[in-house]
Amino acid sequence: MKQGRLRVLLGAAPGVGKTYAMLEEGRRLRSEGRDVVVAVVETHGRAATRAMTLGFEIVPRLRVAHRGVDLEELDLDAVLARAPQVALVDELAHTNAPGLAHEKRWRDVETLLDAGIDVISTVNIQHIESLNDVVQQITGVPQRETVPDAVLRDADQIEVVDLAPQALRDRLSAGVVYPAARIDAALSNYFRLGNLTALRELALLWLADEVDSSLQRYRSEHGIGQKWEARERVVVALTGGPEGETLLRRGSRIAARSAGGQLLAVHVTSQDGLRSGDPAALTAQRALVESLGGTFHQVVGSDIPEALVQFARASNATQLVLGVSRRSRLAALVTGAGIGATVIRESGDIDVHIVTHAAAGGRLRMRLPGVGGSLTARRRLLGAAIALAGGPLLTWLLTAFRTDESITSDVLAYQLLVVVVALVGGIWPALFAALLSGVTLDFFFVDPLYTVTVDEPLHLLALLLYIVIAVLVSIVVDQAARRSRAARRSAAESELIAGVAGEVLRGQDALQAFVTRTREAFGLTGVRIVVGERVLASDGEPADGPGAPDASVDRVAVGERAVLELHGRTLQSSDRRLLGIIVTQLASALENADLEQTAREMAPLAAADRVRTALLAAVGHDLRRPLASATAALTGLRSSTGILSPADREELFETAETSLGQLTRLLTDLLDVSRVQAGALAVTLADVDLADVVPAALEELEVGPSAVELDLPAELPDMRADPVLLERVLVNLLANALKHAPSATPVVVAASAFLDGMQIRVIDRGPGVPADRREDIFVPFQRLGDTDNTSGLGLGLALSKGFVEGMGGTLEYEETPGGGSTFVVALRVAAASTGSPAQGTSSSVP
């Protein structure tokens, strides 16, 4: 059967019009003769959305009873039996009621697609799994219903339903999105202008990245190697010279000419070490790249032009920016075409910009061939070629002007040829040139001529010295090349480690930084570090299994349990030393990660030990006073029978009763905080009406309307909480607020609901909490500003936080505008109010 097609409408926030757009598209398809049904649509009470459903065939929903609440869900079997061409399925991230075939609605959609039914669905950006934590950081609201990224990436079409943030707030204010009772809380919480702007940007960037990934997959699947200019990607080549900043700023301007342009800076390191470049300049240029919004990369290559072009093609670059050569014209004439000319020749359809700068064509700096570099096979072949071509040419010139007195100049001329060959090709071409020129000197210039015999012993000694000099020069050149290679290799290792250290200091994970730099340094397709079956960090596209063409996997042990996998090519022996340095650093990073994990595991034990120490210190003093008062009162009653007046006896009884009551409350708090610390606090969740809990708390505190002002909306939904614990939380918070609030200013208890959450705010106009002490107010045995030891053990706020977290909520401190303290209790709305499955009825604090 043909697989159905999935089309997803992506929104940045609730209310942008995804469901309306889905129904509008359904109408269009139906007008074209397609068989379209509404499988499930959530109108959320919006009249415009409800009106759009008129005229559609709507598949009746499945009613499911759960914990005394009737829930309406998508009837998957009914839709499959109806077998339409197109099904409209709202809210892809929805969690189904327990007992249905699938836990998530996106699983239902997969079943419809397998049955050959096309599906149009909706989802908000906050429900995408990979963005869940980012959205929580932006909005402060955790999202428990998510959709795996793979589900959306496999969709045949994804569209963003966009609406400007201010326009969405205007719709919200007009009552189009939520009922009037929820508008103020929504505008001041989730729907703040900054939140909506960030979510909108997040949605657009996610879709842009998905489009880019789809384009890359298409080019890979169809073997398309040339660049496609979907957006500008500008690669700037850095040498570490002073011209780097000029090139980066020019590249940034080029990238900024088109929307979504990217800036990439790359520095090429030779396989045996770092080429000439100032490390301090590279560090400064790396910082400049990041400030311009670009990324810095370091690659390894023996041929700089080839490495630059390969990196540009791999990055799908459209522009490549190079600086004008800093070599003088004489140096360029002697050593041939520079990097820029070669890059232009090899770049193909990538535009190359050669940018002039202050250091271009500077002072005469001609590097002699062979000095300061490793002697490659190419260099040795070039030296042999010079010997073969230069010998006959020099012989022809010298024989044309030979005289009886010219033997000395002839020998020196051949000696110069041997030195030049040694500088270019090293010892073996130099030995070849020395032997060849020695024979040539003997044959053409030493009597008897045109023979290889030597009459004079001094002439033979001269020839031997001639060869020895050539060998010594070659040895010096070879040693200089090896030492230069070793120095540059050390510099390359230092640059790599310094780059990783810089990224770690800027907040990047150490393992991920090493993996990324390793892939770039050796030009691999993918690198990852694995422990057992678990991948700790990866970069690139590892080639899993033998199915990947032209790919190999090189595995290197890191410590005793980790393995570094290198995908793409087999490293040469010259790369192994640098790889050894990386492996050593990786082992250290893994060891540090293990130590950090151990420290995190020990932290709760240390905290518990501090609590126990504080408990012992506090119990001795704070329990002594009520116990001593009760003991003294009872002793007085027992020893003064018949002496005390009825009023005195009543006063002693009252003192004993009050002291024992204080003692009972203190012991109860101590036991509760011990249960919270041990994770053994029993919590029984139920649907609780706040209007029932607040009066009970006020009655326990014996306060009236003059001391506490209530701001509770009439249509406030029930919340999911333990009524006993919630009452104790409110008692503690109100007692704390009443203690610090001015006598003429009442404490305010306000509540608001938003989506599936409710917030209870206890507000006072007291002195507030200093900024440096706000992290301590929820710690046990903290009595901020109390020095008379008459206010208890300082457990009220700590217990309140533990109780709220045990109920699945949060308790946070905010500064009251104008001065004072606000404690915010956030809990989930009851299932009957949200249409979601209810939570469990009992649990314990972990």
PDB file of C-alpha atoms in Angstrom, residues 619 621-633 655-656 658-664 666 789:
ATOM      1  CA  VAL A 619      17.844  21.066  68.690  1.00  0.00           C
ATOM      2  CA  HIS A 621      18.919  25.321  72.054  1.00  0.00           C
ATOM      3  CA  ASP A 622      15.523  25.692  70.394  1.00  0.00           C
ATOM      4  CA  LEU A 623      13.884  22.730  72.078  1.00  0.00           C
ATOM      5  CA  ARG A 624      15.226  23.629  75.523  1.00  0.00           C
ATOM      6  CA  ARG A 625      13.060  26.756  75.970  1.00  0.00           C
ATOM      7  CA  PRO A 626       9.549  25.233  75.498  1.00  0.00           C
ATOM      8  CA  LEU A 627      10.605  22.096  77.355  1.00  0.00           C
ATOM      9  CA  ALA A 628      11.942  24.156  80.282  1.00  0.00           C
ATOM     10  CA  SER A 629       8.787  26.306  80.368  1.00  0.00           C
ATOM     11  CA  ALA A 630       6.477  23.280  80.391  1.00  0.00           C
ATOM     12  CA  THR A 631       8.562  21.537  83.053  1.00  0.00           C
ATOM     13  CA  ALA A 632       8.600  24.620  85.291  1.00  0.00           C
ATOM     14  CA  ALA A 633       4.842  25.105  84.956  1.00  0.00           C
ATOM     15  CA  THR A 655       1.969  28.122  79.933  1.00  0.00           C
ATOM     16  CA  ALA A 656       2.419  24.345  79.978  1.00  0.00           C
ATOM     17  CA  THR A 658       1.502  26.594  75.005  1.00  0.00           C
ATOM     18  CA  SER A 659       5.024  25.244  75.580  1.00  0.00           C
ATOM     19  CA  LEU A 660       4.001  21.664  74.808  1.00  0.00           C
ATOM     20  CA  GLY A 661       2.217  22.880  71.683  1.00  0.00           C
ATOM     21  CA  GLN A 662       5.382  24.673  70.538  1.00  0.00           C
ATOM     22  CA  LEU A 663       7.379  21.544  71.319  1.00  0.00           C
ATOM     23  CA  THR A 664       4.960  19.426  69.277  1.00  0.00           C
ATOM     24  CA  LEU A 666       8.981  21.849  66.462  1.00  0.00           C
ATOM     25  CA  ASN A 789      16.004  32.707  69.000  1.00  0.00           C
TER      26      ASN A 789
END
